[in-house]
mmCIF file of C-alpha atoms in Angstrom:
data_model
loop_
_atom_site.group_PDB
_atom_site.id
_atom_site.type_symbol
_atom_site.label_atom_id
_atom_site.label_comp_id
_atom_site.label_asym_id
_atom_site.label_seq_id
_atom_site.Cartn_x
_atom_site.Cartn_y
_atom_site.Cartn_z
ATOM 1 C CA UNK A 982 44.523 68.821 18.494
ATOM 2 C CA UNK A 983 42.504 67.430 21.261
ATOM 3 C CA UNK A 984 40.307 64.381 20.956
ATOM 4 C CA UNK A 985 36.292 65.329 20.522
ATOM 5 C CA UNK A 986 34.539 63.838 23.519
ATOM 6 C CA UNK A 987 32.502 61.940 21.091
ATOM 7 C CA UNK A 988 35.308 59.815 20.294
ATOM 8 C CA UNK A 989 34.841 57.894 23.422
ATOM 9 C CA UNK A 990 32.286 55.492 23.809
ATOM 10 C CA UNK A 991 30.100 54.760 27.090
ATOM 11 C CA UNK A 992 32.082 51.503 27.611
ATOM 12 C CA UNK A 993 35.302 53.528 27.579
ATOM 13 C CA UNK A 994 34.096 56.577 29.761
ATOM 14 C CA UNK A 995 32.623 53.854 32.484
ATOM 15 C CA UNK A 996 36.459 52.215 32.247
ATOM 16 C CA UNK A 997 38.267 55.197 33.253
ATOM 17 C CA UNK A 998 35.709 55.804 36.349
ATOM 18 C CA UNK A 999 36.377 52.444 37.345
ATOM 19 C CA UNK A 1000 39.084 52.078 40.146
ATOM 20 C CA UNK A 1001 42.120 50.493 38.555
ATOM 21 C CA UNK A 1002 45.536 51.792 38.914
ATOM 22 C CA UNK A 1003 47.159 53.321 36.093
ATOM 23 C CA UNK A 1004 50.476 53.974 34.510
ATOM 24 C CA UNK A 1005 51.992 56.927 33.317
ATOM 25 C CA UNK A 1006 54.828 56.839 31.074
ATOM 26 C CA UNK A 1007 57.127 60.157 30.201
ATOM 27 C CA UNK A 1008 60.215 60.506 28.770
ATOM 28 C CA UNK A 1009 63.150 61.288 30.562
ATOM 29 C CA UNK A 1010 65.434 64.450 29.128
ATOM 30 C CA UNK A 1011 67.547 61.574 27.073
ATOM 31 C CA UNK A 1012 64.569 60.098 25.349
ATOM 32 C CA UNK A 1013 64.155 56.991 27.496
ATOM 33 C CA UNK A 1014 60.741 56.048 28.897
ATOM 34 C CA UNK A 1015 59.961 56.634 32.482
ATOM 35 C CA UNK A 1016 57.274 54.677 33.263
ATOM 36 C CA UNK A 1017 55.257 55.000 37.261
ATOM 37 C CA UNK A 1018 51.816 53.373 38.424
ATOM 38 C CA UNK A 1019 49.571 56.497 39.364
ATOM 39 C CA UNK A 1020 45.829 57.390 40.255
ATOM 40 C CA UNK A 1021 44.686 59.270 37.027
ATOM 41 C CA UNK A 1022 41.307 60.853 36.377
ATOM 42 C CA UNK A 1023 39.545 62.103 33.385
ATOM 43 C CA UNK A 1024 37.128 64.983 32.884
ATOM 44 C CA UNK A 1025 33.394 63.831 31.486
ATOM 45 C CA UNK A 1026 34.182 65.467 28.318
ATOM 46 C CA UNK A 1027 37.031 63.557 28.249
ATOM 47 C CA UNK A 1028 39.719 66.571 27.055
ATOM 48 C CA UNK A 1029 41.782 66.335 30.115
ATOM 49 C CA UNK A 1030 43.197 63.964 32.789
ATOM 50 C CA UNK A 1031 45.241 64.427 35.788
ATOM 51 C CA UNK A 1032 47.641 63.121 37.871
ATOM 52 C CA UNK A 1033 48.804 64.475 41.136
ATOM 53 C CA UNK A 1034 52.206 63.989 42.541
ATOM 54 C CA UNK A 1035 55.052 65.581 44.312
ATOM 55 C CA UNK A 1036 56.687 68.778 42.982
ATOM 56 C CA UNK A 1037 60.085 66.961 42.749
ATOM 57 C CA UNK A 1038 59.237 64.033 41.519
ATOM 58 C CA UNK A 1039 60.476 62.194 38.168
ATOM 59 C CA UNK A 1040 57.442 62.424 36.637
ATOM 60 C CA UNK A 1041 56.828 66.490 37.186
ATOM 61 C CA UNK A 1042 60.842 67.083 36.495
ATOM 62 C CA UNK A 1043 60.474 65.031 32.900
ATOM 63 C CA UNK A 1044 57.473 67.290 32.284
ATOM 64 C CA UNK A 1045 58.764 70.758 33.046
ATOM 65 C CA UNK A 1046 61.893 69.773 31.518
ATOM 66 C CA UNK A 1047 59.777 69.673 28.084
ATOM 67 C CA UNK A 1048 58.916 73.650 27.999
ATOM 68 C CA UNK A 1049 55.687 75.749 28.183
ATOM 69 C CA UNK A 1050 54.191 73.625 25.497
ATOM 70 C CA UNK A 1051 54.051 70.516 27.388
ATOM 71 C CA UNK A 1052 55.488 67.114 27.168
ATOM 72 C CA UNK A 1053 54.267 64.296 25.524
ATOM 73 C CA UNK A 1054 52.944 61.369 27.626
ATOM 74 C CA UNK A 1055 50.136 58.551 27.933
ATOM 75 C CA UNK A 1056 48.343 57.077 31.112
ATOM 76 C CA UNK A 1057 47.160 53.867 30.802
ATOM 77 C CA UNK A 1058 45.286 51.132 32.366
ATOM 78 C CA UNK A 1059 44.737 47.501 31.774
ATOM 79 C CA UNK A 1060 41.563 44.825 33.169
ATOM 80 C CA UNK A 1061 42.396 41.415 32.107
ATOM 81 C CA UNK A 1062 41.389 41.488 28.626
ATOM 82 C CA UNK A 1063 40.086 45.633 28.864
ATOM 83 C CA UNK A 1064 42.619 48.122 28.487
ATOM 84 C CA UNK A 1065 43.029 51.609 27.224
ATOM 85 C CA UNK A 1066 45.279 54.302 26.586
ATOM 86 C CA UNK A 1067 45.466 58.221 26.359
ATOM 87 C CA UNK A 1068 47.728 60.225 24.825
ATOM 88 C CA UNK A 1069 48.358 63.722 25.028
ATOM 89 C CA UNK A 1070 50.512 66.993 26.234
ATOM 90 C CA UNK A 1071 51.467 67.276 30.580
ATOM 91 C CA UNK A 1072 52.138 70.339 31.532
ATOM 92 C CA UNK A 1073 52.624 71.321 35.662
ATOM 93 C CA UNK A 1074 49.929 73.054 36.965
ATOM 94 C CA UNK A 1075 50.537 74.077 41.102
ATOM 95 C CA UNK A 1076 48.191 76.301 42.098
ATOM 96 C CA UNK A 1077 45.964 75.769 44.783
ATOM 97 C CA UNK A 1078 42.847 75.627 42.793
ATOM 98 C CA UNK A 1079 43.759 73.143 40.307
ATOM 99 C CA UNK A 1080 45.592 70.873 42.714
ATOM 100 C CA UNK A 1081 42.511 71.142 44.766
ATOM 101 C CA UNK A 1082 40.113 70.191 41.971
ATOM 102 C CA UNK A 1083 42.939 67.343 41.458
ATOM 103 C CA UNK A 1084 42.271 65.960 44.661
ATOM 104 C CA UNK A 1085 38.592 66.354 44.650
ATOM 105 C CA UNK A 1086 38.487 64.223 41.464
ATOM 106 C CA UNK A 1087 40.826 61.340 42.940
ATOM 107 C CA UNK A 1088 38.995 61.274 45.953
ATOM 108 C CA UNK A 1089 36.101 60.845 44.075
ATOM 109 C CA UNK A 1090 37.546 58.428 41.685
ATOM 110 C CA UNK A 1091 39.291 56.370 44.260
ATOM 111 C CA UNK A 1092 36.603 56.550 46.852
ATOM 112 C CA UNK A 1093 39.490 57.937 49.390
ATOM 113 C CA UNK A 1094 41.338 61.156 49.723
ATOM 114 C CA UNK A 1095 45.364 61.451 48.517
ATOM 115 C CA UNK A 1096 47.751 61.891 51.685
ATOM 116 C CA UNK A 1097 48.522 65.385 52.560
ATOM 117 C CA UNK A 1098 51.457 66.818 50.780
ATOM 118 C CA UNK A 1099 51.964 70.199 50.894
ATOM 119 C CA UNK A 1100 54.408 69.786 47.815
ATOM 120 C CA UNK A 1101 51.725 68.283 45.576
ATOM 121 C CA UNK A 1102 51.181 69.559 41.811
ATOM 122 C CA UNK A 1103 48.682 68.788 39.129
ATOM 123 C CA UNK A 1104 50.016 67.055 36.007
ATOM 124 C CA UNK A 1105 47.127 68.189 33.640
ATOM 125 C CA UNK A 1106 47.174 66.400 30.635
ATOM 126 C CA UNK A 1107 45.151 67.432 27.502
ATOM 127 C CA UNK A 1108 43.987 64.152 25.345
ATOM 128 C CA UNK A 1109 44.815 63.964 21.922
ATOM 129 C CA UNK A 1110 44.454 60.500 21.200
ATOM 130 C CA UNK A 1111 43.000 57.112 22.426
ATOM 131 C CA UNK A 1112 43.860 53.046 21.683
ATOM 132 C CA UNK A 1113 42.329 50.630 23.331
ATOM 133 C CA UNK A 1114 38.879 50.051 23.790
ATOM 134 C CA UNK A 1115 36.288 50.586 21.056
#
């Protein structure tokens, strides 16, 4: 079930505009955590984050290897004593549209576009749960 966007605070929401780098952490096909620093953002109703990457990277493989109902995963991000962390279900979105929305967000996130890559794809995320932060 996805997390109500009342269940994150003004404090939180400011966080996870902030520019910090994040990590995401998937599992690999044997169990074992996979664990990559990546830009992530997160919609203002705070249901959905995404990361972008390359289509054959570890992070997209671990998720696609999970099946049409997504994979499990959690982004996170830590400020001295702030830190928070989503959970939720990744699945691989690649067309244009929502890798272009992707980008728009990080760009606007991280005050810079991403690199060109013409194999980029859109791990969407939808947020179930969050620790952290009050």
């Amino acid at each position: 079930m996805p997390m109500a966007p009342t269940t994150a605070s003004a404090e939180v929401r400011e966080f996870w505009r902030e520019r910090h780098v994040s990590t995401l952490t998937t599992l690999r096909p044997d169990g074992r955590p996979h664990v990559v620093p990546v830009g992530v953002t997160v919609d203002d109703e705070f249901g959905i984050a995404r990361v972008i990457c390359s289509r054959g990277s570890v992070k997209a493989r671990n998720v696609r290897a999970a099946g049409p109902e997504g994979a499990p995963v959690a982004v996170s991000q830590v400020d001295r004593r702030r830190w928070s962390t989503l959970e939720g279900r990744a699945v691989v979105r690649d067309d244009p549209e929502s890798v272009r929305d992707a980008e728009d967000r990080y760009a606007e996130r991280y005050r810079r576009r991403p690199r060109e890559n013409p194999q980029r794809v859109v791990l969407e995320i939808t947020l179930e749960r969050r620790l952290g932060m009050p």
